[in-house]
Amino acid sequence: PARVLLSGAPHIPGSSVIEKRKYFMDNLDHIRQVLLTEPRGYPCQNLNILVPATCPEADIGYIIAEQNAIYPLFSGHNTICVATAVLETGLVPIQEPETRLKLEAPGGIIDITAKCCNGRVMEVAMTAMPSFVAKKDVVLNVPTVGKVVVDIA
């Protein structure tokens, strides 16, 4: 489960969402603690803080905060929550039957396609930022299976 902080956060300086993430981690972690720990939260709770996008092509930016002061660069689950929240609250207007938008996570731009009906988000599909490949065509010898070829990202 994820919470989306739509408003009320203090100004978070930074020329990129990753810089805003760093500032939040260093100076505003108490907000994460208040919203994610008991009695207001619980161990599986996540928080997404909306921030102005810093890339011109993005509609809105967000910082992801999780338990134990973890601030991921990207999360598919949190991205779906943010897309749904910004559309259903009207921060980004819904275009039925399909709305396209771009979200800016600390890790980069995510293209979103949301199927919408009667002002509600029914499905969210995304194309995330590129990953990197550390090694390709690594052969693993898996007991009871044999040789398996994998790529490591």
CSV table of N, CA and C in Angstrom, one decimal:
chain,number,residue,atom,x,y,z
A,1,PRO,N,0.8,-1.2,0.0
A,1,PRO,CA,0.0,0.0,0.0
A,1,PRO,C,0.9,1.3,0.0
A,2,ALA,N,0.4,2.2,-0.7
A,2,ALA,CA,1.2,3.5,-0.8
A,2,ALA,C,0.3,4.7,-0.5
A,3,ARG,N,0.9,5.6,0.1
A,3,ARG,CA,0.2,6.9,0.3
A,3,ARG,C,0.9,7.9,-0.7
A,4,VAL,N,0.0,8.8,-1.2
A,4,VAL,CA,0.5,9.9,-2.1
A,4,VAL,C,0.2,11.2,-1.4
A,5,LEU,N,1.3,11.9,-1.1
A,5,LEU,CA,1.2,13.3,-0.5
A,5,LEU,C,1.0,14.3,-1.6
A,6,LEU,N,-0.3,14.6,-1.8
A,6,LEU,CA,-0.7,15.5,-2.9
A,6,LEU,C,-0.4,17.0,-2.7
A,7,SER,N,-0.4,17.4,-1.4
A,7,SER,CA,-0.1,18.8,-1.1
A,7,SER,C,0.4,18.9,0.4
A,8,GLY,N,0.9,20.0,0.7
A,8,GLY,CA,1.3,20.3,2.1
A,8,GLY,C,2.7,20.0,2.4
A,9,ALA,N,3.5,19.5,1.5
A,9,ALA,CA,4.9,19.3,1.7
A,9,ALA,C,5.6,20.7,1.6
A,10,PRO,N,6.6,20.9,2.4
A,10,PRO,CA,7.4,22.2,2.3
A,10,PRO,C,8.1,22.2,0.9
A,11,HIS,N,8.6,23.4,0.6
A,11,HIS,CA,9.4,23.5,-0.6
A,11,HIS,C,10.6,22.6,-0.5
A,12,ILE,N,10.8,21.8,-1.6
A,12,ILE,CA,11.9,20.9,-1.7
A,12,ILE,C,12.9,21.4,-2.8
A,13,PRO,N,14.0,22.0,-2.5
A,13,PRO,CA,14.9,22.5,-3.5
A,13,PRO,C,15.6,21.4,-4.3
A,14,GLY,N,16.0,21.8,-5.5
A,14,GLY,CA,16.8,20.9,-6.3
A,14,GLY,C,16.5,21.2,-7.8
A,15,SER,N,17.5,21.0,-8.6
A,15,SER,CA,17.2,21.3,-10.1
A,15,SER,C,16.8,20.0,-10.8
A,16,SER,N,16.8,18.9,-10.1
A,16,SER,CA,16.3,17.6,-10.7
A,16,SER,C,15.5,16.9,-9.6
A,17,VAL,N,14.7,15.9,-10.0
A,17,VAL,CA,14.0,15.1,-8.9
A,17,VAL,C,15.0,14.3,-8.1
A,18,ILE,N,16.1,13.9,-8.7
A,18,ILE,CA,17.0,13.1,-7.8
A,18,ILE,C,17.7,14.1,-6.8
A,19,GLU,N,17.9,15.3,-7.2
A,19,GLU,CA,18.4,16.3,-6.2
A,19,GLU,C,17.4,16.6,-5.1
A,20,LYS,N,16.1,16.7,-5.5
A,20,LYS,CA,15.0,16.9,-4.5
A,20,LYS,C,14.9,15.7,-3.6
A,21,ARG,N,15.1,14.5,-4.1
A,21,ARG,CA,15.1,13.3,-3.3
A,21,ARG,C,16.2,13.4,-2.3
A,22,LYS,N,17.4,13.8,-2.7
A,22,LYS,CA,18.5,13.9,-1.7
A,22,LYS,C,18.2,14.9,-0.6
A,23,TYR,N,17.7,16.0,-1.0
A,23,TYR,CA,17.3,17.1,0.0
A,23,TYR,C,16.3,16.5,1.0
A,24,PHE,N,15.3,15.8,0.4
A,24,PHE,CA,14.2,15.3,1.3
A,24,PHE,C,14.9,14.3,2.3
A,25,MET,N,15.7,13.4,1.8
A,25,MET,CA,16.4,12.4,2.6
A,25,MET,C,17.2,13.1,3.7
A,26,ASP,N,17.9,14.1,3.4
A,26,ASP,CA,18.8,14.7,4.4
A,26,ASP,C,18.1,15.7,5.3
A,27,ASN,N,17.0,16.3,4.9
A,27,ASN,CA,16.4,17.4,5.7
A,27,ASN,C,15.0,17.2,6.1
A,28,LEU,N,14.3,16.3,5.4
A,28,LEU,CA,12.8,16.2,5.7
A,28,LEU,C,12.4,14.7,6.0
A,29,ASP,N,13.3,13.9,6.4
A,29,ASP,CA,13.0,12.5,6.6
A,29,ASP,C,11.9,12.4,7.8
A,30,HIS,N,11.8,13.4,8.6
A,30,HIS,CA,10.8,13.3,9.7
A,30,HIS,C,9.4,13.2,9.1
A,31,ILE,N,9.1,13.7,7.9
A,31,ILE,CA,7.8,13.6,7.2
A,31,ILE,C,7.6,12.1,6.9
A,32,ARG,N,8.6,11.4,6.4
A,32,ARG,CA,8.4,10.0,6.1
A,32,ARG,C,8.1,9.2,7.4
A,33,GLN,N,8.9,9.6,8.4
A,33,GLN,CA,8.7,8.9,9.7
A,33,GLN,C,7.3,9.1,10.3
A,34,VAL,N,6.8,10.3,10.2
A,34,VAL,CA,5.4,10.6,10.7
A,34,VAL,C,4.3,9.8,9.9
A,35,LEU,N,4.5,9.8,8.6
A,35,LEU,CA,3.4,9.2,7.8
A,35,LEU,C,3.5,7.7,7.6
A,36,LEU,N,4.7,7.1,7.8
A,36,LEU,CA,4.9,5.7,7.6
A,36,LEU,C,5.0,4.8,8.8
A,37,THR,N,5.3,5.4,10.0
A,37,THR,CA,5.5,4.5,11.1
A,37,THR,C,4.3,4.6,12.0
A,38,GLU,N,4.2,3.7,12.9
A,38,GLU,CA,3.1,3.6,13.9
A,38,GLU,C,3.0,5.0,14.7
A,39,PRO,N,1.9,5.5,15.0
A,39,PRO,CA,0.6,4.9,14.8
A,39,PRO,C,-0.1,5.2,13.5
A,40,ARG,N,0.5,6.0,12.6
A,40,ARG,CA,-0.2,6.4,11.4
A,40,ARG,C,0.1,5.5,10.2
A,41,GLY,N,1.1,4.7,10.3
A,41,GLY,CA,1.5,3.8,9.2
A,41,GLY,C,1.8,2.4,9.8
A,42,TYR,N,2.4,1.6,8.9
A,42,TYR,CA,2.7,0.2,9.3
A,42,TYR,C,3.9,-0.3,8.5
A,43,PRO,N,4.5,-1.4,8.8
A,43,PRO,CA,5.7,-1.8,8.1
A,43,PRO,C,5.7,-1.9,6.6
A,44,CYS,N,4.6,-2.2,5.9
A,44,CYS,CA,4.6,-2.3,4.5
A,44,CYS,C,4.2,-1.0,3.8
A,45,GLN,N,4.0,0.1,4.5
A,45,GLN,CA,3.5,1.3,3.9
A,45,GLN,C,4.6,2.0,3.1
A,46,ASN,N,4.2,2.7,2.0
A,46,ASN,CA,5.1,3.5,1.2
A,46,ASN,C,4.5,4.9,1.1
A,47,LEU,N,5.4,5.9,0.8
A,47,LEU,CA,5.0,7.2,0.6
A,47,LEU,C,5.5,7.8,-0.7
A,48,ASN,N,4.7,8.5,-1.4
A,48,ASN,CA,5.1,9.2,-2.6
A,48,ASN,C,4.8,10.7,-2.4
A,49,ILE,N,5.9,11.5,-2.6
A,49,ILE,CA,5.7,13.0,-2.4
A,49,ILE,C,5.8,13.6,-3.7
A,50,LEU,N,4.7,14.3,-4.1
A,50,LEU,CA,4.6,15.0,-5.4
A,50,LEU,C,5.5,16.2,-5.3
A,51,VAL,N,6.2,16.4,-6.4
A,51,VAL,CA,7.0,17.6,-6.6
A,51,VAL,C,6.9,18.1,-8.0
A,52,PRO,N,7.2,19.4,-8.2
A,52,PRO,CA,7.1,19.9,-9.6
A,52,PRO,C,8.1,19.1,-10.5
A,53,ALA,N,7.7,18.8,-11.7
A,53,ALA,CA,8.6,18.1,-12.6
A,53,ALA,C,9.8,19.1,-12.9
A,54,THR,N,10.9,18.5,-13.2
A,54,THR,CA,12.1,19.3,-13.6
A,54,THR,C,12.4,19.2,-15.0
A,55,CYS,N,11.9,18.1,-15.6
A,55,CYS,CA,12.1,17.9,-17.1
A,55,CYS,C,10.9,18.5,-17.8
A,56,PRO,N,11.1,19.2,-18.9
A,56,PRO,CA,9.9,19.9,-19.5
A,56,PRO,C,8.9,18.9,-20.1
A,57,GLU,N,9.3,17.7,-20.4
A,57,GLU,CA,8.3,16.7,-21.0
A,57,GLU,C,7.4,16.0,-19.9
A,58,ALA,N,7.8,16.2,-18.6
A,58,ALA,CA,7.1,15.5,-17.6
A,58,ALA,C,5.9,16.3,-17.1
A,59,ASP,N,4.8,15.6,-16.7
A,59,ASP,CA,3.7,16.3,-16.1
A,59,ASP,C,3.8,16.6,-14.7
A,60,ILE,N,4.4,15.7,-13.9
A,60,ILE,CA,4.6,15.9,-12.5
A,60,ILE,C,5.8,15.0,-12.0
A,61,GLY,N,6.4,15.4,-11.0
A,61,GLY,CA,7.5,14.5,-10.4
A,61,GLY,C,7.1,13.9,-9.1
A,62,TYR,N,7.8,13.0,-8.6
A,62,TYR,CA,7.5,12.4,-7.3
A,62,TYR,C,8.8,11.7,-6.7
A,63,ILE,N,8.8,11.7,-5.4
A,63,ILE,CA,9.9,11.1,-4.6
A,63,ILE,C,9.2,9.9,-3.9
A,64,ILE,N,9.9,8.8,-3.9
A,64,ILE,CA,9.4,7.6,-3.3
A,64,ILE,C,10.1,7.4,-1.9
A,65,ALA,N,9.4,7.2,-0.9
A,65,ALA,CA,9.9,7.0,0.4
A,65,ALA,C,9.3,5.7,1.0
A,66,GLU,N,10.2,4.8,1.6
A,66,GLU,CA,9.8,3.6,2.1
A,66,GLU,C,10.3,3.5,3.6
A,67,GLN,N,9.9,2.4,4.2
A,67,GLN,CA,10.4,2.1,5.6
A,67,GLN,C,11.9,2.1,5.6
A,68,ASN,N,12.4,2.2,6.8
A,68,ASN,CA,13.9,2.2,7.1
A,68,ASN,C,14.7,3.2,6.3
A,69,ALA,N,14.1,4.3,6.0
A,69,ALA,CA,14.7,5.4,5.3
A,69,ALA,C,15.2,5.0,3.9
A,70,ILE,N,14.5,4.2,3.2
A,70,ILE,CA,14.8,3.8,1.9
A,70,ILE,C,14.1,4.7,0.9
A,71,TYR,N,14.8,5.2,0.0
A,71,TYR,CA,14.3,6.1,-1.0
A,71,TYR,C,14.7,5.6,-2.4
A,72,PRO,N,13.9,4.7,-3.0
A,72,PRO,CA,14.2,4.1,-4.3
A,72,PRO,C,14.2,5.1,-5.4
A,73,LEU,N,14.9,4.8,-6.5
A,73,LEU,CA,14.9,5.7,-7.7
A,73,LEU,C,13.7,5.4,-8.5
A,74,PHE,N,13.1,4.2,-8.4
A,74,PHE,CA,11.9,3.8,-9.2
A,74,PHE,C,11.2,2.7,-8.5
A,75,SER,N,9.9,2.7,-8.6
A,75,SER,CA,9.1,1.6,-8.1
A,75,SER,C,7.9,1.5,-9.0
A,76,GLY,N,7.6,0.3,-9.6
A,76,GLY,CA,6.4,0.2,-10.4
A,76,GLY,C,5.1,0.4,-9.6
A,77,HIS,N,5.1,-0.2,-8.4
A,77,HIS,CA,3.9,-0.1,-7.6
A,77,HIS,C,3.6,1.3,-7.2
A,78,ASN,N,4.6,2.0,-6.8
A,78,ASN,CA,4.4,3.4,-6.4
A,78,ASN,C,4.1,4.3,-7.6
A,79,THR,N,4.6,4.0,-8.8
A,79,THR,CA,4.3,4.7,-10.0
A,79,THR,C,2.8,4.6,-10.3
A,80,ILE,N,2.3,3.4,-10.2
A,80,ILE,CA,0.9,3.1,-10.5
A,80,ILE,C,0.0,3.9,-9.5
A,81,CYS,N,0.4,4.0,-8.2
A,81,CYS,CA,-0.3,4.7,-7.2
A,81,CYS,C,-0.3,6.2,-7.6
A,82,VAL,N,0.9,6.7,-7.9
A,82,VAL,CA,1.0,8.2,-8.3
A,82,VAL,C,0.1,8.5,-9.5
A,83,ALA,N,0.2,7.7,-10.5
A,83,ALA,CA,-0.5,8.0,-11.8
A,83,ALA,C,-2.0,8.0,-11.4
A,84,THR,N,-2.5,7.0,-10.7
A,84,THR,CA,-3.9,7.0,-10.3
A,84,THR,C,-4.3,8.2,-9.5
A,85,ALA,N,-3.5,8.6,-8.5
A,85,ALA,CA,-3.8,9.7,-7.7
A,85,ALA,C,-3.9,11.0,-8.4
A,86,VAL,N,-2.9,11.3,-9.3
A,86,VAL,CA,-2.9,12.6,-10.0
A,86,VAL,C,-4.0,12.7,-11.0
A,87,LEU,N,-4.4,11.5,-11.6
A,87,LEU,CA,-5.5,11.6,-12.5
A,87,LEU,C,-6.9,11.7,-11.8
A,88,GLU,N,-7.1,10.9,-10.8
A,88,GLU,CA,-8.4,10.9,-10.1
A,88,GLU,C,-8.6,12.1,-9.3
A,89,THR,N,-7.6,12.8,-8.9
A,89,THR,CA,-7.8,14.1,-8.2
A,89,THR,C,-7.8,15.3,-9.1
A,90,GLY,N,-7.5,15.1,-10.4
A,90,GLY,CA,-7.6,16.2,-11.4
A,90,GLY,C,-6.3,17.0,-11.5
A,91,LEU,N,-5.3,16.6,-10.8
A,91,LEU,CA,-4.0,17.3,-11.0
A,91,LEU,C,-3.5,17.2,-12.4
A,92,VAL,N,-3.8,16.1,-13.0
A,92,VAL,CA,-3.5,15.9,-14.5
A,92,VAL,C,-4.9,15.5,-15.0
A,93,PRO,N,-5.4,16.2,-16.0
A,93,PRO,CA,-6.8,15.9,-16.5
A,93,PRO,C,-6.9,14.6,-17.1
A,94,ILE,N,-8.0,13.9,-16.8
A,94,ILE,CA,-8.3,12.6,-17.5
A,94,ILE,C,-8.9,12.8,-18.9
A,95,GLN,N,-8.4,12.1,-19.8
A,95,GLN,CA,-8.9,12.0,-21.2
A,95,GLN,C,-9.4,10.6,-21.4
A,96,GLU,N,-10.7,10.4,-21.5
A,96,GLU,CA,-11.3,9.0,-21.6
A,96,GLU,C,-11.4,8.7,-23.1
A,97,PRO,N,-11.1,7.5,-23.5
A,97,PRO,CA,-10.9,6.3,-22.7
A,97,PRO,C,-9.5,6.1,-22.3
A,98,GLU,N,-8.6,6.9,-22.8
A,98,GLU,CA,-7.1,6.6,-22.5
A,98,GLU,C,-6.4,8.0,-22.2
A,99,THR,N,-5.7,8.0,-21.1
A,99,THR,CA,-4.9,9.2,-20.8
A,99,THR,C,-3.4,8.8,-20.9
A,100,ARG,N,-2.7,9.7,-21.5
A,100,ARG,CA,-1.2,9.5,-21.6
A,100,ARG,C,-0.6,10.6,-20.8
A,101,LEU,N,0.4,10.3,-20.0
A,101,LEU,CA,1.2,11.3,-19.2
A,101,LEU,C,2.6,10.8,-19.0
A,102,LYS,N,3.4,11.7,-18.5
A,102,LYS,CA,4.8,11.3,-18.2
A,102,LYS,C,5.0,11.8,-16.7
A,103,LEU,N,5.5,10.8,-15.9
A,103,LEU,CA,5.9,11.1,-14.6
A,103,LEU,C,7.4,11.1,-14.5
A,104,GLU,N,7.9,11.9,-13.6
A,104,GLU,CA,9.4,12.0,-13.4
A,104,GLU,C,9.7,11.5,-12.0
A,105,ALA,N,10.3,10.3,-12.0
A,105,ALA,CA,10.8,9.7,-10.7
A,105,ALA,C,12.3,10.1,-10.6
A,106,PRO,N,12.8,9.9,-9.4
A,106,PRO,CA,14.3,10.2,-9.3
A,106,PRO,C,15.1,9.5,-10.3
A,107,GLY,N,14.7,8.3,-10.8
A,107,GLY,CA,15.5,7.5,-11.7
A,107,GLY,C,15.3,7.9,-13.2
A,108,GLY,N,14.2,8.8,-13.5
A,108,GLY,CA,14.0,9.2,-14.8
A,108,GLY,C,12.5,9.3,-15.2
A,109,ILE,N,12.3,9.5,-16.5
A,109,ILE,CA,10.9,9.7,-17.0
A,109,ILE,C,10.2,8.3,-17.2
A,110,ILE,N,9.0,8.2,-16.8
A,110,ILE,CA,8.1,7.0,-17.0
A,110,ILE,C,6.9,7.5,-17.9
A,111,ASP,N,6.8,6.8,-19.0
A,111,ASP,CA,5.6,7.0,-19.8
A,111,ASP,C,4.4,6.2,-19.3
A,112,ILE,N,3.3,6.8,-19.1
A,112,ILE,CA,2.1,6.2,-18.5
A,112,ILE,C,1.0,6.2,-19.5
A,113,THR,N,0.3,5.1,-19.7
A,113,THR,CA,-0.9,5.0,-20.4
A,113,THR,C,-2.0,4.5,-19.4
A,114,ALA,N,-3.0,5.3,-19.2
A,114,ALA,CA,-4.0,4.9,-18.2
A,114,ALA,C,-5.4,4.7,-18.9
A,115,LYS,N,-6.0,3.6,-18.8
A,115,LYS,CA,-7.4,3.4,-19.3
A,115,LYS,C,-8.3,4.0,-18.2
A,116,CYS,N,-9.2,4.9,-18.6
A,116,CYS,CA,-10.1,5.6,-17.7
A,116,CYS,C,-11.5,5.5,-18.1
A,117,CYS,N,-12.4,5.5,-17.1
A,117,CYS,CA,-13.8,5.4,-17.4
A,117,CYS,C,-14.6,6.1,-16.3
A,118,ASN,N,-15.5,7.0,-16.6
A,118,ASN,CA,-16.3,7.8,-15.7
A,118,ASN,C,-15.4,8.4,-14.6
A,119,GLY,N,-14.3,9.0,-15.0
A,119,GLY,CA,-13.4,9.8,-14.1
A,119,GLY,C,-12.6,8.9,-13.2
A,120,ARG,N,-12.5,7.6,-13.5
A,120,ARG,CA,-11.7,6.7,-12.6
A,120,ARG,C,-10.7,6.0,-13.5
A,121,VAL,N,-9.6,5.7,-12.9
A,121,VAL,CA,-8.5,5.0,-13.6
A,121,VAL,C,-8.8,3.5,-13.4
A,122,MET,N,-8.9,2.8,-14.5
A,122,MET,CA,-9.2,1.3,-14.5
A,122,MET,C,-7.9,0.5,-14.6
A,123,GLU,N,-7.0,0.9,-15.4
A,123,GLU,CA,-5.7,0.2,-15.7
A,123,GLU,C,-4.6,1.2,-15.9
A,124,VAL,N,-3.4,0.8,-15.5
A,124,VAL,CA,-2.2,1.7,-15.7
A,124,VAL,C,-1.1,0.8,-16.4
A,125,ALA,N,-0.6,1.2,-17.5
A,125,ALA,CA,0.6,0.6,-18.1
A,125,ALA,C,1.7,1.6,-18.1
A,126,MET,N,2.9,1.1,-18.0
A,126,MET,CA,4.0,2.1,-18.0
A,126,MET,C,5.2,1.5,-18.8
A,127,THR,N,6.0,2.5,-19.3
A,127,THR,CA,7.3,2.2,-19.8
A,127,THR,C,8.3,2.9,-19.0
A,128,ALA,N,9.1,2.2,-18.3
A,128,ALA,CA,10.1,2.9,-17.4
A,128,ALA,C,11.3,3.3,-18.1
A,129,MET,N,12.1,4.0,-17.4
A,129,MET,CA,13.4,4.5,-17.9
A,129,MET,C,14.3,3.3,-18.2
A,130,PRO,N,15.3,3.4,-19.1
A,130,PRO,CA,16.1,2.3,-19.5
A,130,PRO,C,16.9,1.8,-18.3
A,131,SER,N,17.2,0.6,-18.2
A,131,SER,CA,18.0,0.0,-17.2
A,131,SER,C,19.4,-0.2,-17.8
A,132,PHE,N,20.3,-0.9,-17.1
A,132,PHE,CA,21.6,-1.1,-17.7
A,132,PHE,C,21.8,-2.6,-17.6
A,133,VAL,N,22.7,-3.1,-18.4
A,133,VAL,CA,23.0,-4.5,-18.4
A,133,VAL,C,24.5,-4.6,-17.9
A,134,ALA,N,24.7,-5.4,-16.8
A,134,ALA,CA,26.0,-5.6,-16.3
A,134,ALA,C,26.7,-6.7,-17.1
A,135,LYS,N,26.0,-7.8,-17.4
A,135,LYS,CA,26.6,-8.9,-18.1
A,135,LYS,C,25.5,-9.6,-18.9
A,136,LYS,N,25.8,-10.0,-20.1
A,136,LYS,CA,24.9,-10.7,-21.0
A,136,LYS,C,25.3,-12.1,-21.2
A,137,ASP,N,24.3,-13.0,-21.4
A,137,ASP,CA,24.6,-14.4,-21.8
A,137,ASP,C,25.5,-15.1,-20.8
A,138,VAL,N,25.2,-14.9,-19.5
A,138,VAL,CA,25.9,-15.6,-18.4
A,138,VAL,C,25.2,-17.0,-18.3
A,139,VAL,N,26.1,-18.0,-18.3
A,139,VAL,CA,25.6,-19.4,-18.2
A,139,VAL,C,25.7,-19.8,-16.7
A,140,LEU,N,24.5,-20.2,-16.2
A,140,LEU,CA,24.4,-20.7,-14.8
A,140,LEU,C,24.1,-22.2,-14.8
A,141,ASN,N,24.7,-22.9,-14.0
A,141,ASN,CA,24.4,-24.3,-13.9
A,141,ASN,C,23.5,-24.5,-12.7
A,142,VAL,N,22.2,-24.7,-13.0
A,142,VAL,CA,21.2,-24.8,-11.9
A,142,VAL,C,20.9,-26.3,-11.6
A,143,PRO,N,21.1,-26.7,-10.4
A,143,PRO,CA,20.8,-28.1,-10.0
A,143,PRO,C,19.4,-28.4,-10.4
A,144,THR,N,19.2,-29.6,-10.8
A,144,THR,CA,17.9,-30.2,-11.3
A,144,THR,C,17.3,-29.6,-12.5
A,145,VAL,N,18.0,-28.5,-13.0
A,145,VAL,CA,17.5,-27.8,-14.3
A,145,VAL,C,18.5,-27.9,-15.4
A,146,GLY,N,19.8,-27.7,-15.0
A,146,GLY,CA,20.8,-27.7,-16.0
A,146,GLY,C,21.3,-26.3,-16.3
A,147,LYS,N,21.9,-26.1,-17.5
A,147,LYS,CA,22.4,-24.8,-17.8
A,147,LYS,C,21.3,-23.8,-18.2
A,148,VAL,N,21.4,-22.6,-17.6
A,148,VAL,CA,20.4,-21.6,-17.9
A,148,VAL,C,21.2,-20.3,-18.3
A,149,VAL,N,20.8,-19.7,-19.4
A,149,VAL,CA,21.5,-18.5,-19.8
A,149,VAL,C,20.7,-17.3,-19.4
A,150,VAL,N,21.4,-16.3,-18.7
A,150,VAL,CA,20.7,-15.1,-18.2
A,150,VAL,C,21.5,-13.9,-18.5
A,151,ASP,N,20.8,-12.7,-18.4
A,151,ASP,CA,21.4,-11.4,-18.5
A,151,ASP,C,21.2,-10.8,-17.1
A,152,ILE,N,22.2,-10.1,-16.7
A,152,ILE,CA,22.2,-9.5,-15.3
A,152,ILE,C,22.2,-8.0,-15.5
A,153,ALA,N,21.1,-7.4,-14.9
A,153,ALA,CA,21.0,-6.0,-14.9
A,153,ALA,C,21.1,-5.4,-13.5
